[in-house]
């Protein structure tokens, strides 16, 4: 992919996003609906969004939160991932507990650096107290990590990755345009 | 209402069962073909990576479902746990009309002559039940040919000096290489290797009334949107149905064989789509339900004549479960390679299939099917972060700049890798479920190290700036290439069926799937399963026409 075509595509997306933004302003005049979540509370969603942004940080492309990781997980917890509801409850509570104890702040309010350090400890199984007994921090981190990747890089039909943003980031046409790339070399 | 008696029941509409149903119904036998799943099409799942047959995290688009099916896995430490179809450890094979042939990558390998004579070629291997097949490559050659022409294969074996001899060429010309394959081809030739286009059960040109391949990235793991992939669902099963002699019953779960007071097997018990228990009697029963479900069905069928299950007098049913240890290497490049020409895998070498110093067997090496974005997010060099800025940067920098070279190692059969039925866990119909236990033979790890090393050398020669090997662990092998659990043989003490797939101790029960494989080759097994389907079907039909009623 040469940089010229990526810039033009991005410009196109900016225009498209502007269009979408003005639509949502109109929608904002309508009566307020409850948030479209099925399982996660506002606090859960805030915490998971913050985790998602460390697992896939925002840069010139959206981070995990913006790219639908929370809505993906919320939707799957009411579907095939119903069996993980207990693990999410336990893990999110344990994270909040650990952060309040160590920093007197919720995870969402910590600096990105401290958030990353804490997630690194979870990944290596370094947290063992409270809700983290029996190697749960490692297992919980790996579960959230893989679900975040599924959301970010999977099909929009499951609640994440609206408009295939990650595909555009990786330079993969969606929908596929057959023949387009064959004559590049 | 009682079902009308038929000549033959075939359990499982996959690679083996579909072929047998066609062979029997065209020979004039009345056939009922059972399939626990349904028809599936591309529209049912579109391009959805998370529901593909390669990445089943959100379920199996091609069945079975997590709600009604489960298995028990015995881990290496002896602990047991329930596993569901969307878990890798379940060793799932698709449950739909055509089974894996709907969504497979469609490599169409013939095994080599040595693959049928592993013990004679290499000698006994300690701790392994390595054995020769009771049939040779020559016995199966015409069956391979039938599979290639009736189901449809594109290829050119003249470029592969190691290919087993054939009487007839492939019916379709080979596929062109994608960009990564072209790069590998030059590198392999510089190394003195013999690259060639992978034979594929996929239309390279219009064939048998279906169009040519559109080369989508979503091929392996998906149904084909243009119907160019050749499976049993769009070839032999429609041919069987068009005879008027074959009835396909979908959403029917066969739970056991019916055994009468004299010990004769007279049919099958099954649950229909409304979960109503029914019976279907037949003169002949062909079990083609996969190397995990076929032994389950035999083991679940007991009577005073078969106290430990049909065909299990000497405790060989369910033994020697094997699959393929997939082993290879990744390479990163500093230029764009990805050209989005599906399905990705287009080129192979067979230089390492046999006669490698110190190795028993070996395997082909091929470039891999397109790694879709989620799957790619788990591919990183050892020690690299699996999340964070660097992970994201790698994702966008190297998605278009990586090549994977990989192949299936021929595994050494291991008596204690096995399928049993669990004493307590049942599926939603109340049928005792598969219980999986065992591990790989240590010799497999040597083969993996060897083949991965070759893959890495090829990638380096192709100009990779960084390479790393990936080798599988020692845990139980099964997966979609599962095989070996009802091996064929001439000695009833050390095998489950005879050389035509007939279960010892029964005159009329046959097996026709990868359960029959004595060894599983260093190749994807689909074409061999189909070839065995032709062999079993041809035998039954030939005997039937001579007046044999298998009493």
XYZ file of C-alpha atoms in Angstrom:
736
model
C 0.000 0.000 0.000
C 1.585 3.309 -1.001
C 1.045 6.211 1.351
C -0.743 8.281 -1.287
C -3.729 5.991 -1.474
C -3.946 5.684 2.312
C -4.130 9.480 2.760
C -6.830 9.828 0.181
C -8.775 7.036 1.814
C -8.377 8.667 5.219
C -9.569 12.005 3.875
C -12.576 10.257 2.508
C -13.245 8.748 5.914
C -12.961 12.164 7.574
C -15.679 13.421 5.298
C -17.740 10.334 5.968
C -17.305 10.756 9.727
C -18.400 14.384 9.546
C -21.531 13.225 7.829
C -22.168 10.630 10.505
C -21.537 13.219 13.229
C -24.179 15.585 11.965
C -26.621 12.715 11.840
C -26.055 11.923 15.499
C -26.632 15.592 16.398
C -30.065 15.289 14.917
C -30.564 12.052 16.795
C -29.579 13.917 19.974
C -32.802 15.912 19.828
C -34.824 12.742 20.290
C -35.752 11.560 23.829
C -32.837 9.930 25.672
C -32.655 6.164 25.501
C -31.009 4.046 28.175
C -27.536 2.998 27.083
C -27.754 0.090 24.655
C -25.882 -2.319 26.906
C -27.257 -5.656 28.010
C -25.023 -6.817 30.835
C -22.362 -4.305 31.859
C -23.069 -1.382 34.215
C -21.750 2.132 33.543
C -18.885 1.498 35.962
C -18.054 -1.834 34.305
C -18.121 -0.193 30.883
C -15.861 2.663 32.028
C -13.331 0.252 33.489
C -13.370 -2.108 30.491
C -13.028 0.846 28.116
C -9.925 1.993 29.999
C -8.450 -1.527 29.856
C -9.282 -1.730 26.140
C -7.366 1.490 25.489
C -4.239 0.051 27.055
C -4.556 -3.285 25.224
C -5.061 -1.450 21.917
C -4.051 2.174 22.537
C -5.432 5.018 20.439
C -3.019 6.675 18.008
C -3.819 7.896 14.527
C -6.246 4.985 14.480
C -8.924 4.384 17.134
C -8.107 2.716 20.436
C -9.946 -0.274 21.829
C -12.601 1.808 23.567
C -13.520 3.844 20.502
C -13.448 0.787 18.268
C -16.196 -1.039 20.119
C -14.438 -3.409 22.513
C -16.947 -2.701 25.304
C -20.027 -3.151 23.165
C -18.588 -6.377 21.719
C -17.946 -7.849 25.162
C -21.319 -6.673 26.471
C -23.098 -8.304 23.573
C -21.170 -11.583 23.796
C -21.799 -11.798 27.553
C -25.448 -12.039 26.566
C -24.572 -14.668 23.941
C -21.827 -17.266 23.560
C -19.739 -15.695 26.351
C -22.518 -15.952 28.930
C -20.306 -18.569 30.584
C -17.685 -15.860 31.266
C -20.038 -13.519 33.158
C -18.793 -14.744 36.536
C -15.158 -14.289 35.525
C -15.820 -10.731 34.341
C -17.632 -9.854 37.574
C -14.838 -11.281 39.690
C -12.041 -9.756 37.600
C -13.472 -6.247 37.282
C -14.220 -6.116 41.033
C -10.732 -7.378 41.842
C -9.173 -4.708 39.611
C -11.145 -1.924 41.261
C -10.274 -3.332 44.680
C -6.565 -3.522 43.873
C -6.486 0.035 42.488
C -8.328 1.560 45.439
C -6.036 -0.243 47.843
C -2.781 0.649 46.055
C -3.559 4.071 44.616
C -6.820 5.193 46.302
C -8.156 5.671 42.789
C -10.184 3.654 40.334
C -8.255 2.139 37.420
C -9.888 4.587 34.999
C -8.350 7.544 36.880
C -4.783 6.231 36.868
C -2.172 7.479 34.426
C -1.666 5.406 31.292
C 1.738 4.388 32.640
C 0.314 3.056 35.903
C -2.500 1.317 34.068
C -0.019 -0.416 31.792
C 2.121 -1.479 34.743
C -0.870 -2.975 36.545
C -2.016 -4.872 33.463
C 1.529 -6.169 33.039
C 1.433 -7.504 36.601
C -1.865 -9.197 35.864
C -0.496 -10.720 32.665
C 2.487 -12.233 34.450
C 0.340 -13.521 37.306
C 2.025 -11.153 39.737
C -1.218 -10.276 41.571
C -2.148 -12.993 44.016
C -4.123 -11.418 46.842
C -7.822 -10.796 47.353
C -9.841 -11.748 44.287
C -6.727 -12.814 42.369
C -6.172 -16.177 44.075
C -5.314 -19.336 42.102
C -3.670 -17.572 39.193
C -6.835 -15.714 38.289
C -5.133 -12.440 37.334
C -3.286 -14.116 34.471
C -6.353 -15.994 33.275
C -8.559 -12.902 33.506
C -6.054 -10.729 31.666
C -5.681 -13.246 28.854
C -9.461 -13.532 28.532
C -9.967 -9.764 28.280
C -6.989 -9.424 25.952
C -8.270 -12.022 23.530
C -11.834 -10.670 23.644
C -10.509 -7.163 22.963
C -8.573 -8.450 19.940
C -11.675 -10.270 18.675
C -13.689 -7.065 18.997
C -11.091 -4.853 17.361
C -10.121 -7.142 14.491
C -13.340 -9.118 13.982
C -16.525 -8.502 12.030
C -18.661 -5.464 12.966
C -21.707 -7.717 13.191
C -20.661 -8.686 16.727
C -20.646 -5.165 18.138
C -17.022 -4.068 17.682
C -14.881 -2.642 14.883
C -17.524 -0.364 13.319
C -17.099 -0.003 9.553
C -14.083 -2.354 9.625
C -11.812 0.393 10.997
C -9.076 -2.114 11.828
C -9.167 -3.512 8.305
C -8.577 -0.007 6.939
C -5.751 0.472 9.424
C -4.101 -2.710 8.154
C -4.631 -1.797 4.518
C -7.145 -4.552 3.794
C -10.010 -3.618 1.514
C -13.444 -4.230 2.863
C -15.537 -5.311 1.141
C -12.853 -7.056 -0.883
C -12.289 -5.533 -4.293
C -11.342 -8.467 -6.445
C -8.500 -7.878 -8.831
C -7.463 -4.527 -7.437
C -4.232 -5.633 -5.857
C -3.047 -8.113 -8.372
C -1.356 -5.641 -10.678
C 0.575 -3.741 -8.063
C 3.901 -5.404 -8.715
C -44.883 -44.425 11.931
C -42.328 -47.033 11.047
C -39.641 -46.132 8.514
C -39.459 -48.283 5.399
C -36.613 -50.783 5.468
C -33.751 -49.867 3.129
C -30.695 -51.646 1.768
C -28.178 -49.338 3.383
C -27.899 -46.681 6.044
C -24.951 -44.296 5.898
C -24.243 -42.355 9.108
C -22.571 -39.036 8.321
C -22.735 -36.964 5.120
C -19.093 -35.894 5.041
C -16.124 -36.769 2.855
C -16.483 -40.530 3.338
C -20.241 -40.947 3.788
C -21.166 -38.736 0.847
C -19.051 -40.834 -1.496
C -20.410 -44.155 -0.195
C -24.017 -42.915 -0.493
C -23.391 -42.033 -4.121
C -21.659 -45.326 -4.938
C -24.454 -47.406 -3.387
C -27.406 -45.435 -4.733
C -26.050 -45.374 -8.282
C -25.615 -49.163 -8.037
C -29.332 -49.437 -7.303
C -29.327 -49.875 -3.522
C -31.864 -47.907 -1.514
C -30.000 -45.652 0.900
C -30.785 -43.386 3.833
C -27.970 -40.898 4.446
C -28.019 -39.433 7.966
C -26.530 -36.058 8.869
C -26.774 -34.559 12.358
C -26.289 -31.022 10.964
C -28.023 -29.098 8.229
C -27.255 -27.560 4.852
C -25.137 -24.428 5.280
C -24.266 -21.768 2.764
C -22.000 -18.745 2.530
C -24.896 -16.446 3.408
C -25.181 -18.050 6.861
C -21.911 -16.521 8.041
C -20.540 -14.266 5.291
C -16.922 -13.194 5.801
C -17.083 -13.497 9.582
C -13.674 -14.566 10.849
C -14.892 -15.123 14.428
C -17.405 -17.716 13.255
C -15.243 -19.434 10.664
C -14.074 -23.016 10.857
C -10.554 -21.738 11.607
C -11.461 -19.352 14.426
C -14.419 -20.712 16.312
C -14.335 -18.339 19.283
C -17.990 -17.359 18.863
C -19.152 -20.819 17.827
C -19.020 -23.159 14.866
C -20.700 -21.754 11.777
C -20.727 -25.286 10.376
C -21.817 -26.981 13.590
C -22.114 -28.557 15.998
C -23.381 -26.088 18.595
C -22.185 -25.568 22.158
C -25.677 -25.943 23.622
C -26.321 -29.592 22.823
C -22.856 -31.080 22.345
C -19.965 -31.603 24.719
C -17.055 -33.927 25.351
C -14.814 -34.877 28.223
C -11.093 -34.193 27.927
C -8.599 -35.991 30.126
C -5.558 -33.735 30.434
C -1.982 -34.945 30.588
C -1.997 -34.503 34.377
C -5.014 -36.812 34.624
C -7.578 -34.122 35.427
C -10.828 -34.152 33.480
C -12.983 -31.333 32.188
C -15.921 -30.701 29.873
C -15.057 -29.189 26.494
C -17.457 -27.646 23.979
C -17.368 -27.683 20.174
C -16.025 -24.122 19.991
C -13.042 -25.128 22.184
C -10.047 -26.358 20.202
C -9.632 -29.302 22.569
C -13.025 -30.677 21.493
C -11.377 -31.791 18.211
C -14.393 -30.725 16.225
C -15.307 -31.898 12.760
C -18.013 -29.814 11.062
C -21.598 -31.045 11.438
C -23.332 -30.161 8.177
C -24.085 -31.701 4.805
C -20.602 -32.107 3.319
C -19.006 -31.709 6.774
C -15.469 -30.358 6.506
C -15.571 -30.391 2.720
C -17.779 -27.274 2.753
C -15.296 -25.099 4.612
C -11.939 -26.805 4.141
C -8.873 -25.348 2.494
C -9.428 -28.136 -0.056
C -5.883 -29.446 -0.504
C -6.207 -32.616 -2.548
C -3.266 -34.826 -1.655
C -2.708 -38.403 -2.624
C -0.660 -40.179 0.015
C 2.590 -41.673 -1.262
C 3.337 -45.405 -1.546
C 5.477 -45.206 1.620
C 2.540 -43.801 3.588
C 0.773 -47.153 3.280
C 3.895 -49.090 4.285
C 5.321 -47.107 7.166
C 6.472 -50.073 9.244
C 8.074 -51.806 6.259
C 9.749 -48.565 5.190
C 11.096 -47.434 8.554
C 10.917 -50.469 10.844
C 9.074 -50.609 14.151
C 9.049 -47.498 16.342
C 9.240 -48.097 20.091
C 6.056 -47.225 21.942
C 4.115 -46.771 18.709
C 1.542 -49.037 17.057
C 3.080 -48.109 13.699
C 1.891 -50.611 11.090
C 1.448 -51.057 7.351
C -1.987 -50.616 5.831
C -3.594 -53.801 4.527
C -4.002 -51.963 1.206
C -1.304 -50.409 -0.938
C -1.156 -47.203 -2.910
C -1.728 -49.268 -6.058
C -4.925 -50.697 -4.559
C -6.220 -47.166 -3.995
C -4.894 -45.477 -7.137
C -8.094 -45.799 -9.165
C -10.106 -44.614 -6.142
C -7.982 -41.475 -5.912
C -8.574 -40.976 -9.619
C -12.329 -41.285 -9.199
C -12.285 -38.771 -6.369
C -10.260 -36.349 -8.463
C -12.572 -36.558 -11.458
C -15.961 -36.900 -9.772
C -15.400 -34.311 -7.067
C -12.907 -32.192 -8.988
C -9.225 -31.377 -8.488
C -6.999 -28.714 -10.064
C -3.281 -29.423 -10.168
C -0.202 -30.486 -12.101
C 1.703 -33.364 -10.573
C 4.398 -33.308 -13.277
C 6.198 -30.606 -11.290
C 6.428 -32.831 -8.202
C 9.050 -35.551 -8.730
C 8.008 -37.230 -5.461
C 4.337 -37.643 -6.410
C 3.085 -41.206 -6.476
C 2.547 -42.518 -10.021
C -0.837 -41.816 -11.576
C -2.652 -43.138 -14.626
C -4.622 -40.015 -15.460
C -3.803 -36.311 -15.039
C -5.902 -33.983 -12.914
C -9.128 -32.871 -14.583
C -8.338 -29.151 -14.162
C -5.165 -27.062 -14.654
C -3.389 -25.842 -11.505
C -3.916 -22.504 -9.794
C -1.448 -19.688 -10.356
C 0.825 -18.664 -7.494
C 0.077 -15.641 -5.373
C 2.915 -13.220 -4.688
C 4.275 -14.930 -1.587
C 4.316 -18.268 -3.410
C 6.259 -16.723 -6.310
C 8.849 -15.436 -3.849
C 9.082 -18.838 -2.191
C 9.264 -20.639 -5.526
C 12.471 -18.825 -6.517
C 13.981 -19.394 -3.087
C 13.116 -23.097 -3.096
C 14.582 -23.567 -6.562
C 17.802 -21.865 -5.479
C 17.928 -24.396 -2.636
C 17.519 -27.305 -5.044
C 13.975 -28.079 -3.889
C 11.032 -28.915 -6.151
C 8.118 -26.503 -5.650
C 4.797 -27.145 -7.391
C 1.224 -25.848 -7.240
C -0.849 -27.456 -4.476
C -3.528 -29.763 -5.899
C -6.861 -28.334 -4.825
C -10.454 -29.591 -4.666
C -11.436 -26.260 -6.167
C -12.398 -25.269 -9.701
C -9.563 -23.462 -11.467
C -11.777 -23.414 -14.563
C -15.529 -24.018 -14.861
C -16.070 -27.714 -14.132
C -19.052 -29.996 -13.677
C -21.517 -27.140 -14.067
C -19.955 -24.923 -11.417
C -17.871 -21.774 -11.981
C -14.174 -21.107 -11.454
C -12.721 -19.895 -8.161
C -12.928 -16.157 -7.385
C -9.829 -16.350 -5.136
C -11.339 -14.830 -2.029
C -9.307 -14.306 1.127
C -12.133 -15.946 3.072
C -11.813 -19.442 1.604
C -10.237 -21.787 4.127
C -12.686 -21.902 7.021
C -15.610 -20.612 4.955
C -18.202 -21.871 2.509
C -17.605 -20.703 -1.052
C -19.786 -17.793 -2.216
C -19.523 -18.828 -5.876
C -19.688 -22.618 -5.344
C -16.224 -23.192 -6.836
C -14.972 -25.273 -3.917
C -15.610 -28.963 -4.479
C -17.000 -30.930 -1.550
C -19.330 -33.851 -1.230
C -22.260 -31.425 -0.656
C -22.126 -30.105 -4.234
C -20.955 -33.198 -6.121
C -21.551 -36.768 -4.976
C -24.416 -36.090 -2.528
C -26.545 -34.308 -5.171
C -25.606 -37.163 -7.546
C -26.830 -39.679 -4.970
C -30.089 -37.774 -4.453
C -30.698 -37.497 -8.184
C -30.745 -41.302 -8.533
C -34.018 -41.360 -6.598
C -32.546 -44.154 -4.461
C -31.058 -42.002 -1.713
C -32.881 -40.062 0.975
C -30.881 -37.515 2.959
C -32.144 -36.983 6.519
C -30.608 -33.884 8.053
C -30.759 -32.845 11.725
C -30.859 -36.512 12.691
C -28.559 -37.719 15.455
C -27.750 -41.426 15.345
C -27.168 -42.739 18.852
C -26.669 -46.471 18.461
C -26.810 -49.554 16.285
C -29.772 -51.891 16.726
C -28.616 -55.413 17.601
C -31.160 -58.246 17.503
C -31.308 -61.294 19.787
C -29.080 -63.293 17.465
C -26.391 -60.621 17.452
C -27.179 -59.335 13.987
C -27.087 -55.581 13.466
C -30.354 -54.606 11.860
C -30.294 -50.809 11.708
C -29.805 -47.636 13.719
C -31.634 -45.710 16.418
C -31.741 -41.968 15.920
C -33.315 -38.746 17.105
C -34.979 -36.759 14.343
C -35.090 -32.956 14.040
C -37.937 -32.845 16.572
C -35.877 -34.946 18.999
C -38.228 -37.881 18.536
C -36.564 -41.249 18.805
C -36.869 -43.318 15.645
C -35.476 -46.466 14.110
C -34.247 -47.141 10.610
C -33.601 -50.732 9.623
C -31.223 -51.687 6.829
C -29.310 -54.642 5.412
C -26.021 -52.744 5.586
C -24.833 -50.033 7.970
C -21.966 -47.752 6.961
C -20.593 -45.596 9.765
C -18.864 -42.479 8.433
C -19.201 -40.103 11.334
C -15.513 -39.049 11.818
C -12.632 -40.561 13.768
C -14.172 -39.380 17.042
C -17.897 -39.967 16.445
C -17.553 -43.302 14.619
C -15.853 -45.053 17.562
C -18.348 -43.355 19.896
C -21.227 -44.902 17.968
C -19.634 -48.366 17.945
C -18.761 -48.185 21.653
C -22.269 -46.986 22.535
C -23.742 -50.024 20.743
C -23.564 -52.912 23.202
C -25.403 -56.200 23.711
C -24.585 -59.612 25.122
C -22.865 -60.325 21.807
C -20.894 -57.078 21.934
C -20.409 -56.386 25.648
C -17.778 -53.696 25.073
C -19.187 -52.305 21.830
C -19.464 -53.392 18.216
C -16.085 -54.356 16.755
C -14.391 -53.942 20.103
C -13.702 -57.534 21.094
C -9.953 -56.859 21.304
C -10.165 -53.277 22.597
C -9.036 -51.523 19.427
C -12.059 -49.307 18.801
C -11.115 -45.707 19.570
C -7.391 -46.470 19.877
C -4.567 -44.738 17.962
C -6.281 -41.368 17.658
C -3.964 -39.205 15.593
C -4.145 -35.998 13.622
C -1.348 -33.828 12.346
C 1.265 -31.915 14.236
C 1.281 -28.676 12.212
C 4.746 -27.275 12.281
C 6.573 -24.532 10.439
C 8.009 -21.041 10.604
C 7.113 -17.399 10.086
C 9.142 -14.827 8.244
C 8.892 -11.022 8.273
C 9.850 -9.011 5.223
C 10.597 -5.354 4.639
C 8.401 -5.040 1.567
C 4.714 -5.608 0.881
C 3.900 -9.187 -0.091
C 0.184 -9.523 0.568
C -1.678 -9.350 -2.720
C -5.043 -10.520 -1.387
C -5.157 -13.427 -3.800
C -6.972 -16.174 -1.961
C -6.963 -18.620 -0.478
C -3.294 -17.918 0.213
C -1.878 -21.430 0.114
C -0.827 -22.129 -3.461
C 2.609 -23.778 -3.453
C 4.231 -26.753 -1.764
C 7.301 -28.961 -1.710
C 7.231 -32.683 -1.087
C 11.018 -32.977 -0.755
C 10.653 -33.693 2.992
C 7.783 -36.172 2.883
C 9.983 -39.251 3.278
C 13.525 -40.592 3.678
C 14.749 -37.779 5.891
C 17.775 -38.786 7.974
C 16.726 -39.812 11.489
C 13.057 -39.007 10.914
C 10.185 -41.471 10.477
C 8.139 -40.054 7.608
C 7.944 -36.288 7.357
C 5.513 -33.913 5.724
C 4.869 -31.508 2.915
C 5.627 -27.816 3.383
C 3.326 -25.186 1.885
C 2.681 -21.497 2.161
C -0.229 -20.948 4.531
C -3.821 -19.865 3.938
C -4.507 -16.153 4.421
C -4.065 -15.194 8.056
C -7.104 -13.007 8.772
C -6.756 -10.042 11.172
C -7.803 -11.677 14.458
C -5.772 -14.809 13.795
C -2.815 -12.589 12.870
C -3.109 -10.727 16.194
C -1.866 -13.909 17.880
C 1.132 -14.303 15.558
C 4.192 -12.616 17.023
C 7.892 -13.468 17.321
C 8.804 -15.073 20.658
C 9.071 -12.535 23.454
C 7.076 -9.835 21.645
C 4.310 -8.015 23.496
C 0.845 -9.438 22.857
C -0.850 -6.060 23.491
C -0.122 -2.337 23.645
C 1.400 0.116 21.153
C 4.017 -2.260 19.797
C 1.455 -5.003 19.201
C -0.788 -2.610 17.279
C 2.121 -1.275 15.250
C 3.194 -4.818 14.353
C -0.355 -5.590 13.259
C -0.397 -2.822 10.674
C 3.244 -3.006 9.662
C 3.540 -6.749 9.120
C 0.102 -7.964 8.086
C 1.108 -7.332 4.501
C 4.717 -8.370 5.071
C 4.766 -11.865 6.483
C 4.906 -15.387 5.100
C 4.170 -18.597 6.949
C 5.535 -21.896 5.659
C 3.944 -24.861 7.368
C 3.185 -28.535 7.013
C 1.599 -31.560 8.686
C 3.985 -34.061 10.244
C 3.040 -37.701 9.913
C 2.340 -38.721 13.516
C 3.342 -41.998 15.096
C 0.184 -43.877 16.174
C -0.032 -44.178 19.938
C -2.224 -46.866 21.481
C -3.114 -44.791 24.525
C -4.285 -41.769 22.532
C -7.905 -42.681 22.347
C -11.618 -42.098 22.115
C -13.759 -43.713 24.790
C -17.307 -43.014 25.877
C -17.617 -41.188 29.167
C -19.280 -43.184 31.966
C -21.386 -40.260 33.203
C -21.484 -37.230 30.861
C -24.211 -37.216 28.220
C -25.235 -34.906 25.397
C -28.639 -33.261 25.215
C -30.168 -36.461 23.747
C -28.861 -38.510 26.670
C -26.183 -40.273 24.612
C -22.849 -40.878 26.410
C -20.268 -38.466 24.997
C -16.740 -38.861 23.639
C -13.988 -38.981 26.232
C -10.582 -38.000 24.806
C -7.266 -38.879 26.381
C -3.633 -39.351 25.460
C -0.707 -37.475 24.008
C 1.607 -37.390 21.035
C 4.409 -39.904 20.608
C 7.805 -38.295 21.429
C 9.032 -39.085 17.913
C 6.601 -36.480 16.534
C 8.573 -33.674 18.189
C 11.694 -34.717 16.255
C 9.770 -34.529 13.003
C 8.435 -31.103 13.939
C 11.867 -29.693 14.744
C 13.167 -31.047 11.463
C 10.344 -29.705 9.288
C 10.200 -26.327 11.043
C 13.916 -25.970 10.514
C 13.467 -26.519 6.788
C 10.608 -23.995 6.704
C 12.810 -21.417 8.406
C 15.663 -22.000 5.931
C 13.264 -21.441 3.028
C 12.027 -18.167 4.523
C 15.577 -16.937 5.069
C 16.484 -17.791 1.490
C 13.375 -15.873 0.355
C 14.768 -12.762 2.032
C 13.017 -12.644 5.408
C 14.523 -10.059 7.747
C 13.389 -12.036 10.786
C 12.232 -15.639 11.153
C 11.005 -17.866 13.937
C 9.802 -21.441 14.194
C 6.568 -22.660 15.658
C 6.166 -26.252 16.791
C 3.181 -27.872 18.500
C 3.259 -29.257 22.025
C 3.046 -32.868 23.157
C -0.689 -32.872 23.947
C -3.328 -35.089 22.389
C -3.657 -34.726 18.638
C -6.974 -34.918 16.846
C -8.524 -31.831 15.350
C -9.961 -31.695 11.882
C -7.418 -34.212 10.552
C -8.410 -36.813 13.167
C -7.837 -40.410 12.105
C -6.905 -43.934 13.086
C -9.531 -44.979 15.641
C -10.963 -47.972 13.717
C -7.900 -49.029 11.819
C -8.164 -51.515 8.984
C -6.090 -54.673 9.055
C -5.957 -58.349 8.192
C -5.606 -59.511 11.817
C -8.799 -59.068 13.869
C -6.716 -59.064 17.058
C -4.968 -55.827 16.098
C -7.486 -53.967 13.957
C -11.180 -53.058 13.839
C -12.103 -53.602 10.185
C -10.912 -55.726 7.302
C -9.293 -54.314 4.178
C -12.659 -53.245 2.790
C -13.745 -51.400 5.928
C -16.015 -54.154 7.238
C -16.025 -54.365 11.015
C -14.606 -57.714 12.195
C -17.228 -59.964 13.813
C -20.023 -58.421 11.750
C -21.123 -59.327 8.234
C -22.813 -56.013 7.452
C -21.298 -53.085 9.369
C -18.734 -50.934 7.551
C -16.666 -47.902 8.453
C -15.846 -45.301 5.812
C -13.996 -42.313 7.182
C -10.518 -41.427 8.482
C -11.054 -43.852 11.375
C -9.803 -46.505 8.936
C -6.390 -44.862 8.434
C -3.657 -47.012 9.895
C -1.344 -44.033 9.582
C -2.307 -40.536 8.496
C 0.369 -39.535 5.977
C 2.251 -36.260 5.971
C -0.576 -34.691 3.979
C -4.051 -33.254 4.517
C -6.283 -36.340 4.567
C -9.488 -35.330 2.725
C -8.758 -36.917 -0.663
C -7.677 -40.167 1.014
C -10.942 -40.264 3.004
C -12.822 -39.807 -0.269
C -10.723 -42.497 -1.991
C -11.502 -44.931 0.828
C -15.182 -44.019 0.403
C -14.933 -45.152 -3.205
C -13.167 -48.342 -2.135
C -15.758 -49.244 0.512
C -18.672 -48.207 -1.700
C -17.311 -50.060 -4.721
C -16.830 -53.216 -2.673
C -20.334 -53.194 -1.181
C -21.980 -52.381 -4.521
C -19.950 -55.047 -6.337
C -20.825 -57.724 -3.790
C -24.478 -56.657 -3.785
C -24.677 -56.999 -7.536
C -23.223 -60.512 -7.222
C -26.073 -61.373 -4.874
C -24.259 -61.027 -1.538
C -26.745 -59.667 1.027
C -24.172 -59.494 3.849
C -26.109 -61.880 6.104
